[in-house]
Structure formats: structure tokens, C-alpha cells
Short mmCIF file of C-alpha atoms in Angstrom, two decimals:
data_model
loop_
_atom_site.label_atom_id
_atom_site.label_comp_id
_atom_site.label_asym_id
_atom_site.label_seq_id
_atom_site.Cartn_x
_atom_site.Cartn_y
_atom_site.Cartn_z
CA ASN A 1 -11.42 26.13 -5.35
CA ALA A 2 -8.45 24.80 -3.88
CA THR A 3 -5.88 26.36 -1.99
CA PRO A 4 -2.16 26.51 -3.64
CA ALA A 5 -0.78 23.62 -0.80
CA VAL A 6 -3.54 21.47 -1.75
CA ASN A 7 -3.18 22.18 -5.94
CA LEU A 8 0.84 21.08 -4.87
CA ALA A 9 0.05 18.24 -3.18
CA ILE A 10 -2.07 16.78 -5.95
CA ARG A 11 0.70 17.84 -8.43
CA ARG A 12 3.53 15.81 -6.27
CA LYS A 13 1.23 13.19 -5.54
CA LEU A 14 1.44 13.91 -1.59
CA CYS A 15 -0.67 13.28 1.25
CA MET A 16 -3.65 15.67 1.41
CA HIS A 17 -3.25 15.75 5.40
CA GLN A 18 -2.48 19.09 6.51
CA GLY A 19 1.40 19.14 7.33
CA CYS A 20 2.17 16.09 5.84
CA SER A 21 4.77 15.22 3.13
CA LYS A 22 4.65 11.50 2.52
CA ARG A 23 3.41 10.00 -0.98
CA ALA A 24 -0.41 9.49 -1.48
CA THR A 25 -0.94 5.94 -1.62
CA HIS A 26 -4.74 5.55 -1.02
CA GLY A 27 -7.83 6.94 -2.02
CA ASP A 28 -10.96 6.31 -4.03
CA ILE A 29 -11.16 3.59 -5.90
CA SER A 30 -13.57 5.04 -7.89
CA ALA A 31 -11.59 7.71 -8.90
CA ASN A 32 -8.48 5.88 -8.78
CA LYS A 33 -6.71 8.72 -7.27
CA PRO A 34 -4.27 8.52 -4.33
CA LEU A 35 -4.78 11.19 -1.39
CA PHE A 36 -3.74 9.79 1.49
CA CYS A 37 -0.36 8.20 2.99
CA THR A 38 -1.11 4.96 4.95
CA LEU A 39 -0.97 7.32 8.31
CA HIS A 40 -3.74 9.27 7.32
CA VAL A 41 -6.44 7.24 5.48
CA PRO A 42 -9.86 8.26 6.94
CA ALA A 43 -11.53 6.15 9.02
CA GLN A 44 -14.92 7.85 7.56
CA PRO A 45 -14.59 7.91 4.10
CA PRO A 46 -16.73 11.19 2.66
CA HIS A 47 -19.69 10.50 0.41
CA ASN A 48 -19.69 6.70 0.77
CA ALA A 49 -16.06 6.52 -1.29
CA THR A 50 -14.60 3.01 -0.76
CA ILE A 51 -10.99 3.85 0.29
CA GLY A 52 -8.08 1.53 -0.84
CA PHE A 53 -4.74 0.95 -1.75
CA LEU A 54 -4.05 2.16 -5.30
CA VAL A 55 -0.19 2.28 -5.58
CA GLY A 56 2.00 -0.47 -6.00
CA LYS A 57 1.51 -4.23 -6.14
CA ARG A 58 -1.76 -5.74 -5.69
CA CYS A 59 -2.77 -9.54 -4.34
CA GLN A 60 -3.19 -11.35 -7.75
CA TYR A 61 -5.71 -13.52 -6.52
CA PRO A 62 -7.97 -14.19 -9.63
CA GLU A 63 -11.27 -12.69 -8.29
CA GLY A 64 -9.78 -9.67 -7.95
CA CYS A 65 -8.11 -8.14 -4.73
CA ARG A 66 -6.80 -4.69 -3.77
CA LYS A 67 -4.80 -5.58 -0.65
CA ARG A 68 -0.79 -5.42 -0.63
CA PRO A 69 0.71 -8.78 -1.34
CA ALA A 70 3.08 -10.25 1.22
CA TYR A 71 3.26 -13.89 0.50
CA GLY A 72 4.86 -16.23 -2.32
CA ALA A 73 5.44 -19.48 -2.65
CA SER A 74 8.97 -19.55 -1.05
CA ALA A 75 11.10 -17.37 0.50
CA ARG A 76 13.11 -16.58 -2.74
CA HIS A 77 9.72 -15.73 -4.60
CA PRO A 78 8.50 -12.69 -4.98
CA PRO A 79 5.20 -12.11 -3.01
CA THR A 80 1.79 -12.17 -5.16
CA ARG A 81 -0.98 -13.18 -2.36
CA CYS A 82 -2.14 -11.27 0.60
CA TYR A 83 -2.70 -13.16 3.72
CA LEU A 84 -6.36 -13.62 3.17
CA HIS A 85 -5.50 -15.27 -0.51
CA ARG A 86 -2.61 -17.02 0.12
CA PRO A 87 -2.23 -20.70 -0.55
CA ALA A 88 -1.87 -22.53 3.18
CA THR A 89 1.79 -23.63 2.20
CA TRP A 90 2.93 -20.16 1.01
CA VAL A 91 5.16 -17.60 3.54
CA ASN A 92 5.50 -14.50 4.22
CA THR A 93 7.93 -13.19 1.87
CA VAL A 94 8.38 -9.28 2.47
CA ARG A 95 8.68 -10.35 6.32
CA SER A 96 11.66 -13.15 5.67
CA ARG A 97 13.33 -10.56 3.81
CA VAL A 98 13.45 -8.03 6.56
CA ILE A 99 14.60 -10.64 8.62
CA ARG A 100 17.48 -11.93 6.52
CA ARG A 101 18.41 -8.01 5.50
CA HIS A 102 18.62 -7.62 9.46
CA SER A 103 20.83 -10.64 10.50
CA VAL A 104 23.11 -9.45 7.60
CA SER A 105 24.15 -6.30 8.82
CA ARG A 106 24.18 -6.97 12.38
CA SER A 107 26.81 -9.83 11.44
CA ALA A 108 28.94 -7.53 9.60
#
């Protein structure tokens, strides 16, 4: 049986790492249940599990990809592909948004 703290973490979808209160985003792909935050993904997954990103948008590569998208057709387009599956002309729209946001806040 799991401890009450573990049960609470599962219900709230929090990271299973003791003392962590971040949202769980990674877990065993076959179970499709997020268990860990990005910081606490185990280096050696238990029982030959395949750990992957389970929460949020994923790369829209037609043959399937579980990575987060960061690249779009231009800085004004939403990201739909990861670095590995982006066409050569696409740009990192996530990074360009962060840079734009910081430059606007500094000029104010």
C-alpha cells in the first residue's frame, strides 16, 4: 500500500519525488500516467519502462514523436515540431517569444 502522501500526490498529479510539489509531466508511456516533473525524471527507469513526456502538446511529426514542439514556420506561427523533425527553414518560436517578451519588458 502507498503512503497517504503518495496517494495525495497521485490525486493532485504532482511529482512523486519526496518533497517536490511541481506538476508531474513525465511518466511511463505504456501506463500514460505522469509521475515525475522534468527535474526528477529517473535516469534509470524502473522495470524497463519507457519514460516520456505525457502532458501538453507534442511534435506533430506524421510518423509519431513524443517530444515537445518548439519550431514553427515563422515566429508568428505556433510551434508544431521538435528540433529533430523541423524543416530546415523553420524557426524556434518558443525562444523567439521569450526574447520578444523580455525586450518589451525592458523597454518599458
